[in-house]
XYZ file of N, CA and C in Angstrom:
786
model
N 142.235 146.990 14.467
C 143.139 145.882 14.764
C 143.833 145.459 13.483
N 145.131 145.308 13.547
C 145.904 144.876 12.398
C 147.038 143.989 12.872
N 147.359 142.981 12.057
C 148.485 142.124 12.373
C 148.117 140.660 12.287
N 149.002 139.840 12.785
C 148.850 138.395 12.717
C 148.015 137.907 13.888
N 146.843 137.344 13.586
C 146.016 136.804 14.664
C 146.752 135.653 15.333
N 146.672 135.642 16.647
C 147.423 134.664 17.413
C 148.760 135.193 17.892
N 149.226 136.300 17.298
C 150.458 136.930 17.764
C 150.176 137.707 19.044
N 151.212 138.047 19.810
C 150.989 138.845 21.030
C 150.285 140.155 20.711
N 149.376 140.555 21.568
C 148.657 141.812 21.352
C 149.503 142.987 21.815
N 149.432 144.051 21.024
C 150.171 145.268 21.330
C 149.222 146.447 21.210
N 148.954 147.103 22.337
C 148.096 148.280 22.367
C 148.940 149.518 22.104
N 148.529 150.329 21.130
C 149.233 151.546 20.748
C 148.442 152.760 21.230
N 149.083 153.607 22.011
C 148.428 154.782 22.592
C 149.099 156.043 22.063
N 148.359 156.824 21.305
C 148.898 157.981 20.598
C 148.943 159.223 21.478
N 149.445 160.318 20.885
C 149.610 161.560 21.605
C 148.335 162.381 21.700
N 148.472 163.496 22.359
C 147.368 164.401 22.687
C 146.630 164.883 21.441
N 145.283 164.844 21.526
C 144.402 165.377 20.479
C 144.580 164.670 19.149
N 145.003 163.418 19.182
C 145.223 162.652 17.960
C 144.415 161.362 17.959
N 144.094 160.892 16.759
C 143.396 159.631 16.572
C 144.413 158.518 16.294
N 143.906 157.345 15.947
C 144.783 156.211 15.656
C 145.673 156.458 14.440
N 145.362 157.486 13.633
C 146.189 157.764 12.448
C 147.604 158.197 12.820
N 147.802 158.589 14.061
C 149.139 158.887 14.593
C 150.126 157.771 14.242
N 149.649 156.528 14.184
C 150.509 155.356 14.049
C 150.704 154.896 12.608
N 150.283 155.683 11.626
C 150.220 155.172 10.267
C 151.577 154.802 9.669
N 152.669 155.413 10.107
C 154.001 155.029 9.619
C 154.627 153.922 10.449
N 154.264 153.848 11.706
C 154.890 152.901 12.627
C 154.192 151.553 12.622
N 152.878 151.569 12.576
C 152.107 150.332 12.741
C 152.472 149.243 11.740
N 152.664 149.571 10.446
C 153.021 148.499 9.505
C 154.324 147.781 9.850
N 155.186 148.418 10.617
C 156.447 147.801 11.016
C 156.278 146.845 12.196
N 155.097 146.835 12.786
C 154.839 146.008 13.964
C 153.960 144.798 13.681
N 153.239 144.837 12.564
C 152.175 143.840 12.372
C 152.677 142.447 12.014
N 153.958 142.311 11.682
C 154.460 140.960 11.415
C 154.799 140.209 12.691
N 154.923 140.957 13.821
C 155.274 140.315 15.094
C 154.179 140.435 16.145
N 153.230 141.362 15.922
C 152.203 141.618 16.926
C 150.833 141.754 16.271
N 149.811 141.530 17.065
C 148.435 141.858 16.676
C 148.141 143.208 17.311
N 148.205 144.254 16.507
C 148.150 145.609 17.042
C 146.711 146.078 17.241
N 146.522 146.836 18.318
C 145.211 147.363 18.697
C 145.350 148.864 18.931
N 144.473 149.647 18.327
C 144.388 151.069 18.630
C 142.915 151.438 18.805
N 142.687 152.603 19.383
C 141.324 153.139 19.437
C 141.420 154.650 19.444
N 140.351 155.301 19.067
C 140.312 156.765 19.065
C 139.875 157.254 20.434
N 140.707 158.103 21.033
C 140.363 158.676 22.327
C 139.046 159.453 22.256
N 138.488 159.718 23.422
C 137.351 160.637 23.507
C 137.732 161.953 22.815
N 136.852 162.425 21.968
C 137.083 163.673 21.258
C 137.786 163.538 19.932
N 138.255 162.326 19.579
C 139.007 162.157 18.342
C 138.385 161.090 17.444
N 138.651 161.220 16.142
C 138.305 160.195 15.175
C 136.862 159.741 15.237
N 136.673 158.427 15.148
C 135.325 157.860 15.163
C 134.633 158.089 16.500
N 135.402 158.144 17.591
C 134.799 158.407 18.894
C 134.179 159.799 18.924
N 134.838 160.776 18.313
C 134.272 162.125 18.248
C 132.952 162.121 17.485
N 132.886 161.366 16.413
C 131.644 161.301 15.640
C 130.535 160.630 16.441
N 130.878 159.601 17.204
C 129.882 158.956 18.060
C 129.406 159.914 19.152
N 130.326 160.718 19.692
C 129.945 161.710 20.701
C 128.931 162.704 20.133
N 129.180 163.157 18.915
C 128.285 164.143 18.308
C 126.903 163.556 18.048
N 126.842 162.244 17.796
C 125.561 161.594 17.519
C 124.800 161.236 18.789
N 125.482 161.296 19.925
C 124.864 160.921 21.191
C 124.038 162.079 21.743
N 122.941 161.745 22.397
C 122.102 162.771 23.018
C 122.731 163.281 24.311
N 123.546 162.455 24.957
C 124.161 162.838 26.226
C 125.402 163.684 25.961
N 125.506 164.810 26.629
C 126.642 165.715 26.474
C 127.590 165.531 27.648
N 128.812 165.134 27.356
C 129.823 164.923 28.395
C 130.532 166.247 28.664
N 130.298 166.817 29.834
C 130.900 168.098 30.173
C 132.019 167.959 31.213
N 132.385 166.727 31.541
C 133.381 166.514 32.584
C 134.782 166.841 32.076
N 135.673 167.132 33.024
C 137.090 167.201 32.686
C 137.601 165.773 32.559
N 138.436 165.550 31.565
C 138.993 164.224 31.355
C 140.322 164.089 32.099
N 140.778 162.841 32.268
C 142.042 162.598 32.954
C 142.752 161.419 32.304
N 144.065 161.338 32.537
C 144.813 160.203 32.006
C 144.373 158.900 32.685
N 143.941 158.979 33.924
C 143.420 157.768 34.573
C 142.137 157.300 33.884
N 141.281 158.239 33.522
C 140.038 157.894 32.837
C 140.329 157.277 31.475
N 141.294 157.850 30.744
C 141.632 157.297 29.434
C 142.304 155.937 29.575
N 143.037 155.724 30.668
C 143.605 154.400 30.933
C 142.501 153.380 31.176
N 141.439 153.793 31.878
C 140.290 152.905 32.076
C 139.624 152.596 30.739
N 139.563 153.582 29.839
C 139.031 153.334 28.496
C 139.884 152.290 27.773
N 141.191 152.423 27.899
C 142.097 151.469 27.244
C 141.899 150.060 27.802
N 141.745 149.957 29.121
C 141.507 148.658 29.740
C 140.196 148.061 29.240
N 139.176 148.909 29.077
C 137.880 148.429 28.591
C 137.990 147.902 27.165
N 138.801 148.561 26.340
C 139.005 148.091 24.968
C 139.657 146.708 24.975
N 140.704 146.545 25.758
C 141.384 145.250 25.814
C 140.455 144.160 26.348
N 139.689 144.491 27.366
C 138.757 143.517 27.936
C 137.689 143.128 26.927
N 137.178 144.113 26.193
C 136.156 143.827 25.182
C 136.690 142.913 24.086
N 137.995 142.972 23.836
C 138.603 142.122 22.815
C 138.983 140.752 23.369
N 138.731 140.551 24.652
C 139.044 139.263 25.261
C 140.506 139.076 25.594
N 141.254 140.187 25.676
C 142.684 140.098 25.957
C 142.915 139.961 27.453
N 143.610 138.927 27.851
C 143.977 138.780 29.256
C 145.163 139.670 29.610
N 146.005 139.938 28.613
C 147.128 140.858 28.795
C 147.603 141.306 27.428
N 148.401 142.379 27.413
C 148.927 142.909 26.163
C 150.190 143.698 26.450
N 151.024 143.818 25.431
C 152.089 144.802 25.480
C 151.461 146.175 25.235
N 152.089 147.216 25.753
C 151.556 148.572 25.596
C 152.691 149.488 25.173
N 152.450 150.264 24.104
C 153.418 151.222 23.579
C 152.730 152.575 23.539
N 153.157 153.485 24.414
C 152.534 154.801 24.503
C 153.528 155.903 24.208
N 153.115 156.864 23.387
C 153.969 157.984 23.022
C 153.327 159.296 23.463
N 154.156 160.219 23.977
C 153.693 161.537 24.389
C 152.551 161.395 25.404
N 151.372 162.000 25.185
C 150.288 161.821 26.147
C 149.905 160.353 26.263
N 150.061 159.595 25.187
C 149.796 158.163 25.258
C 150.700 157.461 26.249
N 151.919 157.990 26.438
C 152.805 157.441 27.458
C 152.310 157.731 28.858
N 151.690 158.875 29.048
C 151.092 159.184 30.343
C 149.942 158.225 30.638
N 149.107 157.993 29.636
C 147.990 157.062 29.787
C 148.512 155.655 30.053
N 149.569 155.280 29.349
C 150.152 153.946 29.537
C 150.670 153.764 30.964
N 151.244 154.821 31.540
C 151.688 154.736 32.935
C 150.514 154.416 33.852
N 149.419 155.138 33.661
C 148.244 154.922 34.514
C 147.673 153.523 34.322
N 147.690 153.036 33.097
C 147.187 151.687 32.834
C 148.056 150.645 33.529
N 149.370 150.804 33.434
C 150.275 149.836 34.053
C 150.176 149.858 35.572
N 149.889 151.030 36.147
C 149.729 151.137 37.602
C 148.409 150.520 38.058
N 147.329 150.867 37.353
C 145.994 150.435 37.789
C 145.698 148.982 37.439
N 146.238 148.511 36.303
C 145.913 147.167 35.831
C 147.181 146.387 35.483
N 147.976 146.067 36.480
C 149.210 145.314 36.195
C 148.942 143.961 35.563
N 147.749 143.424 35.782
C 147.392 142.152 35.173
C 147.261 142.244 33.663
N 146.955 143.445 33.158
C 146.740 143.615 31.718
C 148.016 143.946 30.955
N 149.028 144.489 31.631
C 150.211 145.004 30.941
C 151.385 144.050 31.167
N 151.775 143.345 30.109
C 152.856 142.363 30.222
C 154.207 142.963 29.869
N 154.221 144.082 29.185
C 155.442 144.791 28.818
C 155.066 146.200 28.399
N 155.956 147.172 28.663
C 155.590 148.573 28.500
C 156.705 149.324 27.783
N 156.298 150.140 26.801
C 157.232 151.052 26.136
C 156.671 152.462 26.262
N 157.488 153.370 26.773
C 157.099 154.771 26.964
C 158.035 155.639 26.146
N 157.491 156.424 25.221
C 158.326 157.253 24.350
C 157.927 158.719 24.441
N 158.909 159.588 24.454
C 158.751 161.058 24.466
C 157.654 161.501 25.424
N 157.720 160.989 26.649
C 156.667 161.274 27.621
C 157.274 161.697 28.946
N 156.442 161.898 29.942
C 156.869 162.461 31.216
C 156.070 161.864 32.363
N 156.659 161.793 33.559
C 155.899 161.324 34.717
C 154.931 162.365 35.253
N 155.130 163.635 34.869
C 154.311 164.703 35.429
C 154.745 165.043 36.846
N 154.022 165.988 37.426
C 154.282 166.344 38.810
C 155.569 167.119 39.003
N 156.061 167.104 40.227
C 157.199 167.930 40.609
C 158.490 167.521 39.922
N 158.599 166.269 39.499
C 159.853 165.814 38.891
C 159.892 166.074 37.387
N 158.799 166.512 36.806
C 158.746 166.744 35.367
C 159.456 168.052 35.011
N 160.064 168.062 33.844
C 160.662 169.287 33.300
C 159.769 169.787 32.177
N 159.186 170.950 32.362
C 158.233 171.469 31.390
C 158.959 172.143 30.224
N 158.260 172.202 29.081
C 158.804 172.938 27.938
C 158.957 174.414 28.312
N 159.840 175.091 27.607
C 160.171 176.473 27.951
C 159.037 177.431 27.603
N 159.123 178.616 28.191
C 158.154 179.670 27.892
C 158.216 180.034 26.408
N 159.410 180.041 25.831
C 159.569 180.374 24.415
C 158.823 179.390 23.529
N 158.901 178.115 23.870
C 158.175 177.106 23.089
C 156.675 177.315 23.220
N 156.193 177.551 24.427
C 154.759 177.755 24.637
C 154.253 178.972 23.857
N 155.029 180.050 23.878
C 154.616 181.255 23.158
C 154.604 181.009 21.647
N 155.587 180.301 21.139
C 155.647 180.030 19.702
C 154.465 179.176 19.254
N 154.061 178.230 20.076
C 152.920 177.375 19.735
C 151.599 178.140 19.794
N 151.591 179.243 20.511
C 150.379 180.052 20.643
C 150.347 181.224 19.667
N 151.271 181.275 18.736
C 151.331 182.387 17.787
C 150.015 182.513 17.011
N 149.547 183.732 16.778
C 148.333 183.917 15.987
C 148.553 183.651 14.494
N 149.796 183.531 14.090
C 150.144 183.287 12.689
C 150.158 181.777 12.441
N 149.223 181.283 11.633
C 149.085 179.844 11.402
C 150.344 179.248 10.773
N 150.954 179.958 9.828
C 152.176 179.443 9.203
C 153.317 179.366 10.210
N 153.395 180.345 11.083
C 154.437 180.323 12.116
C 154.218 179.156 13.069
N 152.961 178.900 13.445
C 152.657 177.764 14.327
C 153.036 176.452 13.660
N 152.753 176.342 12.357
C 153.110 175.117 11.646
C 154.623 174.911 11.654
N 155.368 175.947 11.356
C 156.829 175.818 11.335
C 157.358 175.428 12.715
N 156.789 176.035 13.753
C 157.202 175.688 15.112
C 156.918 174.224 15.406
N 155.721 173.773 15.070
C 155.337 172.388 15.343
C 156.230 171.409 14.592
N 156.453 171.678 13.318
C 157.310 170.799 12.527
C 158.707 170.732 13.134
N 159.253 171.884 13.518
C 160.597 171.907 14.086
C 160.668 171.193 15.437
N 159.581 171.196 16.183
C 159.560 170.469 17.449
C 159.545 168.960 17.250
N 158.922 168.516 16.168
C 158.760 167.081 15.947
C 159.875 166.461 15.106
N 160.387 167.196 14.120
C 161.253 166.591 13.120
C 162.548 167.377 12.928
N 163.586 166.690 12.426
C 164.859 167.338 12.150
C 164.781 168.135 10.847
N 165.637 169.157 10.688
C 165.651 169.928 9.435
C 165.908 169.070 8.210
N 166.732 168.044 8.358
C 167.040 167.168 7.229
C 165.791 166.441 6.741
N 164.973 165.990 7.673
C 163.730 165.287 7.318
C 162.773 166.239 6.612
N 162.679 167.473 7.110
C 161.791 168.468 6.507
C 162.250 168.796 5.089
N 163.541 169.008 4.921
C 164.068 169.342 3.594
C 163.834 168.214 2.605
N 163.985 166.976 3.057
C 163.810 165.832 2.164
C 162.372 165.696 1.678
N 161.439 166.293 2.387
C 160.031 166.223 1.991
C 159.544 167.498 1.316
N 160.444 168.400 1.032
C 160.079 169.569 0.248
C 159.681 170.787 1.036
N 159.988 170.814 2.335
C 159.697 171.997 3.128
C 158.482 171.870 4.015
N 158.251 172.921 4.793
C 157.227 172.896 5.835
C 155.825 172.587 5.318
N 155.464 173.132 4.185
C 154.098 172.987 3.693
C 153.812 171.590 3.134
N 154.853 170.776 2.964
C 154.664 169.474 2.326
C 154.902 168.297 3.267
N 155.203 168.580 4.521
C 155.463 167.473 5.446
C 154.151 166.787 5.829
N 154.177 165.481 6.078
C 152.988 164.809 6.621
C 152.601 165.401 7.962
N 151.299 165.467 8.230
C 150.836 166.147 9.444
C 150.041 165.232 10.371
N 150.256 163.934 10.271
C 149.449 162.999 11.056
C 149.769 163.022 12.545
N 150.844 163.711 12.957
C 151.153 163.848 14.381
C 150.697 165.186 14.958
N 150.069 166.025 14.125
C 149.811 167.404 14.530
C 148.370 167.662 14.951
N 147.639 166.635 15.309
C 146.270 166.818 15.780
C 145.250 166.262 14.807
N 144.200 165.697 15.356
C 143.141 165.081 14.557
C 142.164 166.148 14.060
N 141.917 166.224 12.753
C 140.983 167.226 12.241
C 139.574 167.110 12.818
N 139.209 165.925 13.329
C 137.856 165.725 13.848
C 137.656 166.317 15.231
N 138.733 166.654 15.929
C 138.582 167.107 17.305
C 138.072 168.550 17.335
N 137.167 168.828 18.265
C 136.655 170.186 18.429
C 137.647 171.003 19.244
N 137.507 172.316 19.181
C 138.375 173.190 19.971
C 138.201 172.911 21.451
N 136.961 172.681 21.877
C 136.701 172.397 23.291
C 137.402 171.110 23.727
N 137.285 170.063 22.912
C 137.884 168.793 23.297
C 139.403 168.833 23.191
N 139.934 169.614 22.260
C 141.384 169.785 22.195
C 141.884 170.440 23.487
N 141.131 171.396 24.008
C 141.497 172.037 25.274
C 141.425 171.044 26.424
N 140.443 170.164 26.384
C 140.325 169.158 27.446
C 141.514 168.197 27.411
N 141.938 167.810 26.212
C 143.133 166.975 26.083
C 144.352 167.692 26.659
N 144.496 168.970 26.329
C 145.629 169.737 26.822
C 145.637 169.791 28.344
N 144.477 170.026 28.941
C 144.402 170.113 30.408
C 144.707 168.773 31.054
N 144.161 167.694 30.510
C 144.381 166.390 31.141
C 145.844 165.976 31.054
N 146.474 166.300 29.924
C 147.887 165.976 29.775
C 148.723 166.777 30.768
N 148.392 168.061 30.916
C 149.141 168.923 31.829
C 148.954 168.516 33.290
N 147.780 167.985 33.636
C 147.493 167.619 35.025
C 148.056 166.253 35.420
N 148.529 165.498 34.449
C 149.023 164.152 34.754
C 150.142 164.205 35.793
N 150.048 163.360 36.782
C 151.076 163.263 37.812
C 151.077 161.849 38.376
N 151.996 161.038 37.852
C 152.114 159.657 38.327
C 153.416 159.428 39.082
N 154.187 160.485 39.299
C 155.551 160.341 39.804
C 155.633 159.496 41.076
N 154.738 159.764 42.022
C 154.827 159.060 43.306
C 154.292 157.640 43.238
N 153.696 157.271 42.100
C 153.124 155.923 41.966
C 153.847 155.043 40.949
N 154.854 155.591 40.266
C 155.521 154.830 39.216
C 156.277 153.619 39.748
N 156.642 153.644 41.021
C 157.309 152.480 41.610
C 156.394 151.265 41.660
N 155.094 151.475 41.439
C 154.140 150.360 41.433
C 154.135 149.599 40.109
N 154.760 150.147 39.087
C 154.761 149.478 37.782
C 155.617 148.218 37.863
N 155.020 147.097 37.546
C 155.691 145.809 37.622
C 156.125 145.298 36.251
N 155.543 145.835 35.185
C 155.849 145.347 33.836
C 157.262 145.753 33.428
N 157.967 144.895 32.709
C 159.245 145.313 32.121
C 159.021 146.551 31.260
N 159.882 147.553 31.411
C 159.624 148.859 30.798
C 160.842 149.370 30.037
N 160.580 149.808 28.800
C 161.583 150.475 27.972
C 161.173 151.930 27.808
N 162.084 152.845 28.097
C 161.829 154.282 27.995
C 162.662 154.842 26.858
N 162.006 155.521 25.917
C 162.659 156.056 24.724
C 162.451 157.562 24.645
N 163.444 158.255 24.112
C 163.315 159.709 23.958
C 164.280 160.171 22.869
N 163.991 161.336 22.289
C 164.914 161.972 21.372
C 165.744 162.994 22.120
N 167.039 163.009 21.886
C 167.930 163.869 22.668
C 167.626 165.354 22.458
N 167.099 165.718 21.283
C 166.814 167.126 20.997
C 165.338 167.468 21.139
N 164.616 166.675 21.891
C 163.198 166.950 22.154
C 163.099 168.084 23.171
N 162.526 169.223 22.745
C 162.282 170.314 23.686
C 160.789 170.494 23.937
N 159.969 169.736 23.226
C 158.529 169.741 23.464
C 158.240 169.010 24.777
N 158.853 167.840 24.942
C 158.884 167.122 26.225
C 160.362 166.892 26.509
N 161.025 167.801 27.226
C 162.481 167.771 27.338
C 163.046 166.397 27.705
N 164.152 166.064 27.045
C 164.692 164.708 27.118
C 165.099 164.289 28.523
N 165.349 165.240 29.412
C 165.727 164.901 30.780
C 164.627 164.107 31.480
N 163.387 164.217 30.994
C 162.303 163.466 31.625
C 162.468 161.963 31.460
N 163.191 161.535 30.425
C 163.442 160.100 30.266
C 164.232 159.561 31.456
N 165.228 160.335 31.894
C 166.008 159.942 33.065
C 165.136 159.901 34.309
N 164.247 160.897 34.450
C 163.342 160.910 35.597
C 162.464 159.669 35.627
N 161.918 159.303 34.474
C 161.099 158.096 34.402
C 161.927 156.859 34.757
N 163.125 156.800 34.211
C 163.979 155.651 34.481
C 164.323 155.500 35.945
N 164.491 156.624 36.628
C 164.790 156.574 38.057
C 163.596 156.106 38.885
N 162.390 156.322 38.368
C 161.185 156.057 39.148
C 160.551 154.697 38.865
N 160.819 154.120 37.693
C 160.210 152.833 37.333
C 161.228 151.725 37.572
N 160.953 150.824 38.486
C 161.936 149.805 38.856
C 162.374 148.952 37.668
N 163.691 148.796 37.522
C 164.236 147.903 36.509
C 164.080 148.364 35.078
N 163.654 149.606 34.870
C 163.410 150.073 33.506
C 164.717 150.310 32.760
N 164.597 150.294 31.427
C 165.737 150.531 30.534
C 165.483 151.830 29.781
N 166.486 152.685 29.694
C 166.355 153.981 29.025
C 167.267 154.013 27.805
N 166.708 154.472 26.676
C 167.505 154.679 25.463
C 167.120 156.017 24.853
N 168.117 156.840 24.555
C 167.896 158.165 23.988
C 168.450 158.193 22.567
N 167.580 158.531 21.607
C 168.019 158.615 20.214
C 168.968 159.800 20.061
N 170.072 159.636 19.346
C 171.112 160.662 19.340
C 170.805 161.923 18.541
N 169.777 161.902 17.685
C 169.458 163.111 16.902
C 167.974 163.459 16.907
N 167.149 162.632 17.500
C 165.711 162.785 17.374
C 165.111 163.919 18.173
N 163.925 164.343 17.708
C 163.111 165.338 18.391
C 161.833 164.651 18.889
N 160.751 165.396 19.085
C 159.573 164.788 19.703
C 158.979 163.674 18.839
N 159.081 163.810 17.537
C 158.545 162.777 16.643
C 159.584 161.762 16.200
N 160.606 161.546 17.007
C 161.703 160.653 16.609
C 161.216 159.241 16.293
N 160.205 158.779 17.007
C 159.688 157.426 16.795
C 159.055 157.277 15.417
N 158.639 158.409 14.820
C 158.031 158.422 13.495
C 159.086 158.699 12.422
N 159.925 159.706 12.637
C 160.974 160.030 11.670
C 161.952 158.873 11.501
N 162.350 158.267 12.603
C 163.303 157.158 12.574
C 162.578 155.854 12.891
N 161.429 155.674 12.235
C 160.528 154.576 12.590
C 161.184 153.207 12.485
N 161.946 152.968 11.433
C 162.541 151.642 11.262
C 163.490 151.319 12.414
N 164.365 152.264 12.754
C 165.336 152.051 13.823
C 164.662 151.923 15.181
N 163.750 152.842 15.486
C 163.124 152.856 16.807
C 162.193 151.667 16.983
N 161.408 151.346 15.952
C 160.474 150.234 16.063
C 161.210 148.908 16.194
N 162.359 148.776 15.544
C 163.158 147.560 15.711
C 163.603 147.410 17.164
N 163.961 148.524 17.786
C 164.366 148.477 19.199
C 163.181 148.092 20.088
N 162.005 148.654 19.784
C 160.794 148.303 20.531
C 160.497 146.810 20.395
N 160.536 146.323 19.167
C 160.244 144.910 18.917
C 161.254 144.010 19.613
N 162.531 144.355 19.511
C 163.560 143.541 20.168
C 163.330 143.480 21.672
N 162.955 144.601 22.271
C 162.727 144.612 23.713
C 161.528 143.756 24.091
N 160.410 143.947 23.390
C 159.177 143.256 23.771
C 159.237 141.747 23.496
N 160.076 141.346 22.570
C 160.182 139.908 22.261
C 161.360 139.240 22.966
N 162.140 140.013 23.735
C 163.252 139.466 24.493
C 162.749 138.875 25.806
N 163.509 138.007 26.419
C 163.109 137.501 27.740
C 162.872 138.630 28.745
N 163.677 139.694 28.681
C 163.511 140.814 29.607
C 162.168 141.513 29.361
N 161.849 141.793 28.087
C 160.624 142.501 27.763
C 159.367 141.698 28.032
N 159.490 140.372 27.899
C 158.320 139.516 28.154
C 158.085 139.292 29.633
N 159.064 139.666 30.446
C 158.910 139.521 31.883
C 159.156 138.105 32.363
């Protein structure tokens, strides 16, 4: 938890196979207006270490609904009657499930670089999937960096080997749990239930995102009543991180506006 106590609570939900460190560039831009809350998903960060220390072995398949229940439990344990929720990538899928299942907890919602899943979702191309599965580690890194960031951002940081990697997976996650995250993200399907979301919703995407194709922002906007859609004109999947100042200002303006507060 970081930020001004007494300020509105803002739950941050990171992407697949990542810990709370996903937010390390964005979170400092939010703490002057919000009391920010994050937690490490099952299989990541401190939660992964607690799992390893536990005698009970969890062999179940995970789901975005289950992770949404985890998020609700975190907010309840903190005594929060409601909170704003900002979810990116798989975190946006979890945020959808939280807003559907617990409308009492979600007072405002931001969904970035995410998808509704199901029949209306547009999946990444076969070429992208094959590139991410390359046996060459350097090739996989270059592919991942190019999916998340613009060439200008990469060049400014000295090339592929020198870019920050906090969006590229938590080192603490096991191969098995990384696979479970991948399956749960792929199985997410909230399309037929998104009309149940009552919270004011802002949908954000990067126009050049091919990891989660940008057309999904329009699909989400069509399915969530009264939602607002904004597409960054040059961003890729990590646009919220690369253009953190610009994007976070838009998030803050929405959540603190009469529309965002509901």
